[in-house]
Coordinates of C-alpha atoms in Angstrom, one line a residue:
Chain A
M193 CA 100.7 123.0 114.1
K194 CA 102.4 125.3 111.7
S195 CA 100.6 125.9 108.4
A196 CA 103.8 124.9 106.6
T197 CA 103.8 121.5 108.3
L198 CA 100.1 121.0 107.3
A199 CA 100.9 122.0 103.7
Q200 CA 103.8 119.5 103.6
I201 CA 101.6 116.7 105.0
Q202 CA 99.0 117.4 102.3
A203 CA 101.7 117.4 99.6
D204 CA 103.0 114.1 100.9
R205 CA 99.5 112.6 101.0
A206 CA 98.9 113.8 97.4
A207 CA 102.1 112.2 96.3
K208 CA 101.2 109.0 98.2
R209 CA 104.4 109.3 100.3
A210 CA 104.3 107.9 103.8
V211 CA 105.1 110.5 106.5
V212 CA 105.0 110.6 110.3
L213 CA 104.3 113.8 112.2
A214 CA 106.1 113.7 115.6
T215 CA 104.7 116.2 118.1
N216 CA 105.9 116.9 121.6
L217 CA 102.5 117.1 123.3
A218 CA 103.9 119.2 126.2
T219 CA 105.3 121.9 124.1
G220 CA 103.6 121.6 120.7
A221 CA 107.0 121.3 119.0
E222 CA 106.7 119.2 115.8
R223 CA 108.6 117.8 112.9
L224 CA 108.0 115.5 110.0
I225 CA 109.9 112.2 109.7
Y226 CA 110.0 110.0 106.6
P227 CA 109.9 106.3 107.3
N228 CA 112.0 105.6 104.2
A229 CA 114.7 108.0 105.4
L230 CA 115.5 107.2 109.0
D231 CA 119.3 107.4 108.8
G232 CA 120.9 109.7 111.3
L233 CA 117.8 109.7 113.5
E234 CA 118.1 108.9 117.2
P235 CA 117.9 105.0 117.2
L236 CA 115.0 104.7 119.5
L237 CA 112.9 107.2 117.6
A238 CA 113.9 105.7 114.3
A239 CA 112.7 102.3 115.4
A240 CA 109.5 103.7 116.8
V241 CA 108.8 105.6 113.6
G242 CA 109.6 102.5 111.5
N243 CA 107.2 100.3 113.5
A244 CA 104.4 102.9 113.6
A245 CA 104.5 103.3 109.8
R246 CA 104.8 99.5 109.1
N247 CA 101.9 98.7 111.4
D248 CA 99.9 101.8 110.4
Q249 CA 99.5 102.6 114.1
S250 CA 99.9 106.1 115.5
G251 CA 101.0 106.3 119.1
N252 CA 103.3 107.7 121.8
V253 CA 107.0 107.1 122.3
D254 CA 109.4 108.2 125.0
T255 CA 112.6 109.6 123.6
P256 CA 115.6 111.5 125.0
E257 CA 113.8 114.7 123.7
G258 CA 110.7 113.9 125.6
K259 CA 107.4 112.1 125.0
L260 CA 106.4 112.3 121.4
F261 CA 103.1 111.5 119.6
L262 CA 103.8 109.8 116.3
H263 CA 101.0 110.4 113.8
V264 CA 101.2 108.1 110.9
F265 CA 100.0 109.3 107.5
N266 CA 100.4 106.3 105.2
P267 CA 99.3 106.3 101.6
P268 CA 95.8 105.0 101.2
L269 CA 94.9 101.3 101.1
R270 CA 94.6 100.1 97.6
L271 CA 92.0 97.9 95.8
V272 CA 92.8 96.4 92.5
V273 CA 89.7 95.1 90.7
V274 CA 90.3 92.8 87.7
G275 CA 87.3 93.0 85.4
A276 CA 85.5 96.2 84.5
V277 CA 82.1 94.4 84.9
H278 CA 78.8 95.6 86.4
I279 CA 79.8 94.6 90.0
A280 CA 83.0 96.6 89.6
Q281 CA 81.0 99.9 89.3
P282 CA 79.4 99.9 92.8
L283 CA 82.5 98.2 94.3
A284 CA 84.8 101.0 93.0
R285 CA 82.5 103.7 94.5
M286 CA 82.0 102.0 97.8
A287 CA 85.7 101.2 98.2
A288 CA 86.6 104.8 97.4
L289 CA 84.2 105.9 100.2
A290 CA 86.0 103.4 102.6
G291 CA 89.3 105.1 101.8
Y292 CA 90.7 102.8 99.1
D293 CA 92.6 104.0 96.1
V294 CA 90.9 101.9 93.4
T295 CA 92.4 100.7 90.1
I296 CA 90.4 98.7 87.6
I297 CA 92.2 96.4 85.2
D298 CA 90.5 95.0 82.1
P299 CA 92.2 94.4 78.8
R300 CA 88.8 94.6 77.1
S301 CA 88.7 98.3 76.4
A302 CA 84.9 98.3 75.7
F303 CA 84.4 97.5 79.4
A304 CA 87.1 99.6 80.9
T305 CA 85.9 103.1 80.0
N306 CA 86.0 106.4 81.9
E307 CA 82.2 106.7 81.3
R308 CA 81.6 103.5 83.2
F309 CA 84.2 104.4 85.9
P310 CA 84.4 108.1 86.4
G311 CA 87.4 109.2 88.4
V312 CA 88.8 105.7 88.8
T313 CA 92.3 104.7 87.6
I314 CA 91.9 102.3 84.7
S315 CA 94.4 100.0 83.1
T316 CA 93.7 98.1 79.8
E317 CA 96.9 96.1 80.1
W318 CA 96.8 92.3 80.8
P319 CA 96.5 91.7 84.5
D320 CA 100.0 90.2 84.9
E321 CA 101.6 93.2 83.3
A322 CA 99.4 95.7 85.2
L323 CA 100.1 94.0 88.5
A324 CA 103.8 93.9 87.9
K325 CA 103.7 97.6 87.8
L326 CA 101.2 98.1 90.7
K327 CA 103.2 95.7 93.0
P328 CA 100.5 94.7 95.5
D329 CA 101.8 95.2 99.0
A330 CA 100.4 94.3 102.5
R331 CA 98.0 97.3 102.2
T332 CA 96.5 96.1 98.9
A333 CA 93.4 94.0 98.2
V334 CA 92.9 92.3 94.8
V335 CA 89.6 91.0 93.5
T336 CA 89.0 89.3 90.2
L337 CA 85.5 89.6 88.7
T338 CA 85.7 88.4 85.0
H339 CA 85.1 84.6 85.5
D340 CA 87.4 84.4 82.4
P341 CA 90.5 82.2 83.1
K342 CA 92.4 84.1 80.4
I343 CA 92.1 87.3 82.5
D344 CA 91.5 86.1 86.1
D345 CA 94.2 83.4 86.3
P346 CA 97.2 85.7 85.4
A347 CA 95.9 88.2 88.0
L348 CA 95.6 85.5 90.7
E349 CA 99.0 84.1 89.9
A350 CA 100.6 87.5 90.2
T351 CA 98.6 88.3 93.4
L352 CA 99.5 85.0 95.1
R353 CA 103.2 85.8 94.7
S354 CA 102.6 89.2 96.5
P355 CA 101.9 90.0 100.1
A356 CA 98.4 91.4 99.3
F357 CA 96.3 91.2 102.5
Y358 CA 93.2 90.1 100.5
V359 CA 92.6 88.1 97.4
G360 CA 89.1 87.3 96.2
S361 CA 87.7 85.7 93.0
L362 CA 84.1 85.9 91.8
G363 CA 82.6 82.6 90.6
S364 CA 80.4 79.7 91.8
R365 CA 81.9 76.9 93.9
K366 CA 82.2 74.9 90.7
T367 CA 84.0 77.7 88.9
H368 CA 86.2 78.1 91.9
N369 CA 87.1 74.4 92.1
A370 CA 88.1 74.5 88.4
R371 CA 90.2 77.6 89.1
L372 CA 92.0 75.9 92.0
Y373 CA 92.7 72.9 89.8
R374 CA 94.3 75.1 87.2
L375 CA 96.4 77.0 89.8
H376 CA 97.6 73.8 91.4
K377 CA 98.6 72.4 88.0
A378 CA 100.5 75.7 87.5
G379 CA 102.5 74.8 90.6
F380 CA 100.7 76.6 93.5
T381 CA 100.3 74.7 96.7
E382 CA 97.0 74.3 98.5
T383 CA 98.3 76.5 101.3
E384 CA 98.9 79.3 98.8
T385 CA 95.6 79.0 97.0
A386 CA 93.8 78.9 100.4
R387 CA 94.4 82.7 100.4
I388 CA 91.8 83.1 97.7
H389 CA 88.3 83.9 98.9
G390 CA 86.0 82.1 96.6
P391 CA 83.1 82.2 96.2
V392 CA 83.9 85.9 96.9
G393 CA 82.4 88.0 99.7
L394 CA 80.7 87.4 103.0
G395 CA 77.7 85.0 102.8
I396 CA 74.8 87.5 103.2
G397 CA 72.7 86.3 100.3
A398 CA 73.7 89.3 98.1
K399 CA 72.0 89.3 94.7
S400 CA 72.3 92.7 93.0
P401 CA 75.7 94.0 91.8
A402 CA 75.6 96.6 94.7
E403 CA 74.8 94.0 97.3
I404 CA 77.6 91.8 96.0
A405 CA 79.9 94.8 96.2
V406 CA 78.8 95.2 99.9
A407 CA 79.6 91.5 100.6
I408 CA 83.0 91.8 99.0
L409 CA 83.9 95.1 100.7
A410 CA 82.7 93.6 104.0
Q411 CA 85.0 90.6 103.6
I412 CA 88.0 92.9 102.6
T413 CA 87.3 94.9 105.8
E414 CA 87.2 91.7 107.9
R415 CA 90.6 90.6 106.5
L416 CA 92.1 94.1 107.1
R417 CA 90.8 94.5 110.6
Q418 CA 90.7 90.9 111.8
P419 CA 93.6 89.3 109.8
K420 CA 93.8 86.1 111.9
S421 CA 90.1 85.2 112.1
Chain B
M13 CA 82.8 121.3 102.9
S14 CA 85.5 118.7 102.4
D15 CA 85.2 115.5 104.4
D16 CA 89.0 115.4 104.5
V17 CA 89.9 116.9 107.9
L18 CA 93.3 118.4 106.9
A19 CA 91.9 119.6 103.5
Q20 CA 89.1 121.5 105.3
A21 CA 91.6 122.9 107.8
T22 CA 93.7 124.2 104.9
I23 CA 90.6 125.7 103.2
W24 CA 89.6 127.6 106.4
K25 CA 93.1 128.8 107.0
N26 CA 93.5 130.0 103.4
A27 CA 90.2 131.9 103.8
G28 CA 91.7 133.8 106.7
K29 CA 89.9 132.0 109.5
R30 CA 91.4 130.9 112.8
V31 CA 91.6 127.1 112.9
A32 CA 92.4 124.4 115.5
L33 CA 93.1 120.7 115.2
A34 CA 92.2 118.1 117.7
T35 CA 93.8 114.6 117.6
V36 CA 93.1 111.5 119.6
V37 CA 96.5 110.6 121.0
T38 CA 95.7 107.9 123.5
T39 CA 92.8 105.5 124.0
W40 CA 92.0 103.0 126.8
G41 CA 89.3 100.4 126.6
S42 CA 86.5 100.6 124.1
S43 CA 86.9 104.0 122.6
P44 CA 84.9 104.8 119.5
R45 CA 87.6 106.3 117.3
P46 CA 91.2 105.1 117.0
V47 CA 94.4 107.0 117.9
G48 CA 95.1 109.5 115.1
S49 CA 91.5 110.4 114.5
Q50 CA 91.1 114.2 114.0
L51 CA 88.7 117.1 114.2
A52 CA 89.3 120.4 112.5
I53 CA 87.5 123.4 114.0
D54 CA 87.1 127.0 112.7
E55 CA 86.6 130.1 114.7
S56 CA 82.8 129.9 114.4
G57 CA 82.8 126.4 115.9
A58 CA 82.2 124.7 112.6
F59 CA 83.9 121.3 112.6
V60 CA 84.8 118.3 110.4
G61 CA 85.9 114.8 111.3
S62 CA 85.5 113.1 114.7
V63 CA 87.3 112.2 117.9
S64 CA 84.5 110.1 119.3
G65 CA 81.1 108.9 118.3
G66 CA 79.8 112.5 119.0
C67 CA 80.0 112.2 122.8
I68 CA 82.8 114.7 123.4
E69 CA 83.0 116.8 120.2
G70 CA 81.1 119.7 121.8
A71 CA 83.6 120.0 124.7
V72 CA 86.5 119.7 122.3
V73 CA 85.2 122.4 120.1
Q74 CA 84.9 124.8 123.1
E75 CA 88.5 124.0 124.1
A76 CA 89.6 124.5 120.5
I77 CA 88.1 128.0 120.4
E78 CA 90.0 128.8 123.6
A79 CA 93.2 127.5 122.1
M80 CA 92.6 129.7 119.0
K81 CA 92.6 132.7 121.3
D82 CA 95.6 132.0 123.6
G83 CA 97.6 129.8 121.2
K84 CA 98.4 127.3 123.9
P85 CA 98.2 123.6 123.0
R86 CA 96.0 121.5 125.3
L87 CA 95.9 117.8 126.3
L88 CA 92.3 116.9 127.3
D89 CA 91.3 113.7 129.1
F90 CA 87.8 112.3 128.6
G91 CA 86.3 109.2 130.2
V92 CA 84.6 107.9 133.2
T93 CA 87.0 109.5 135.7
N94 CA 86.6 112.9 134.2
E95 CA 82.8 112.9 133.7
Q96 CA 82.2 115.2 136.6
A97 CA 85.0 117.6 135.7
W98 CA 83.9 117.9 132.1
E99 CA 80.3 117.1 132.4
V100 CA 80.7 115.0 129.3
G101 CA 82.0 111.5 128.9
L102 CA 82.0 108.4 126.8
A103 CA 78.9 106.3 127.1
C104 CA 80.9 103.3 126.1
G105 CA 83.1 103.5 129.2
G106 CA 86.3 104.0 127.4
K107 CA 88.8 106.8 127.9
V108 CA 90.5 109.0 125.3
Q109 CA 93.1 111.7 125.4
V110 CA 92.8 114.5 122.9
F111 CA 95.5 117.0 121.9
V112 CA 94.2 120.4 120.8
E113 CA 96.4 122.9 119.0
R114 CA 96.0 126.1 117.0
L115 CA 97.0 126.0 113.4
E116 CA 99.6 128.7 113.2

């Protein structure tokens, strides 16, 4: 690989721009292809690059110019945590280790401080406004942790209208049932609200904030890697 | 040392070291690391990242040091069928193909 190619990939990753490195494994010849700018590319290659980026799946493709290895560099997975509460602290750190770009949303500015969440992107906007800007996509997970309907509900409503691959909401079964009742009154169907994982996290008997964070991150991982189970 | 493979490759290169990259390009069966997994290696044999669960990294590092010398990219096959040729293999029974190239 040329140093210039490596530098460009690093620049694209820093800018959170998807890029695909196409390498001819027989010759080492390489070039960078941008999945959002496929016009003018050989159609077979364009389709393969588009699929690889969409599925986040690197692989080989036979083209008129030979067999190419397509190495996908997608922007990181994203985790949006609504509620800058105690559980959010270990969750933000663990999720960052697992490769997530973490954003914490909490309009209560006493909770959402840089001291409590060093190095994490923080928004003190209301969740519906913050999520309108963040635009959760199929590589985004959203978790609400406040138990406060004023904060959690707008976040859930915005997330249910998005293709986010995971949505979870902290709260007891009773809290969750009340939440579902409100969302159904607001016009969401049972099929739609069935996307919400509540009570949140895998059932591993987690008690401490860090353990609950493990349970949540494990469930997010399960949805990411085994989406149909 | 950065745990970002490409960041560490950049750091080594900028420090004037010879660097190679190894990338898993094909897998068959139960391979430990998915396609696209990478290892960066410097001229002393130091490495970051992984292309297996530690089964084949040693052999890949050796080939990477050769690639740093002659500049030729290499496509290496590891798995049950090549166990004798390489004297290393994947305990899990899977197969992987690893592309090794010098950072120019």
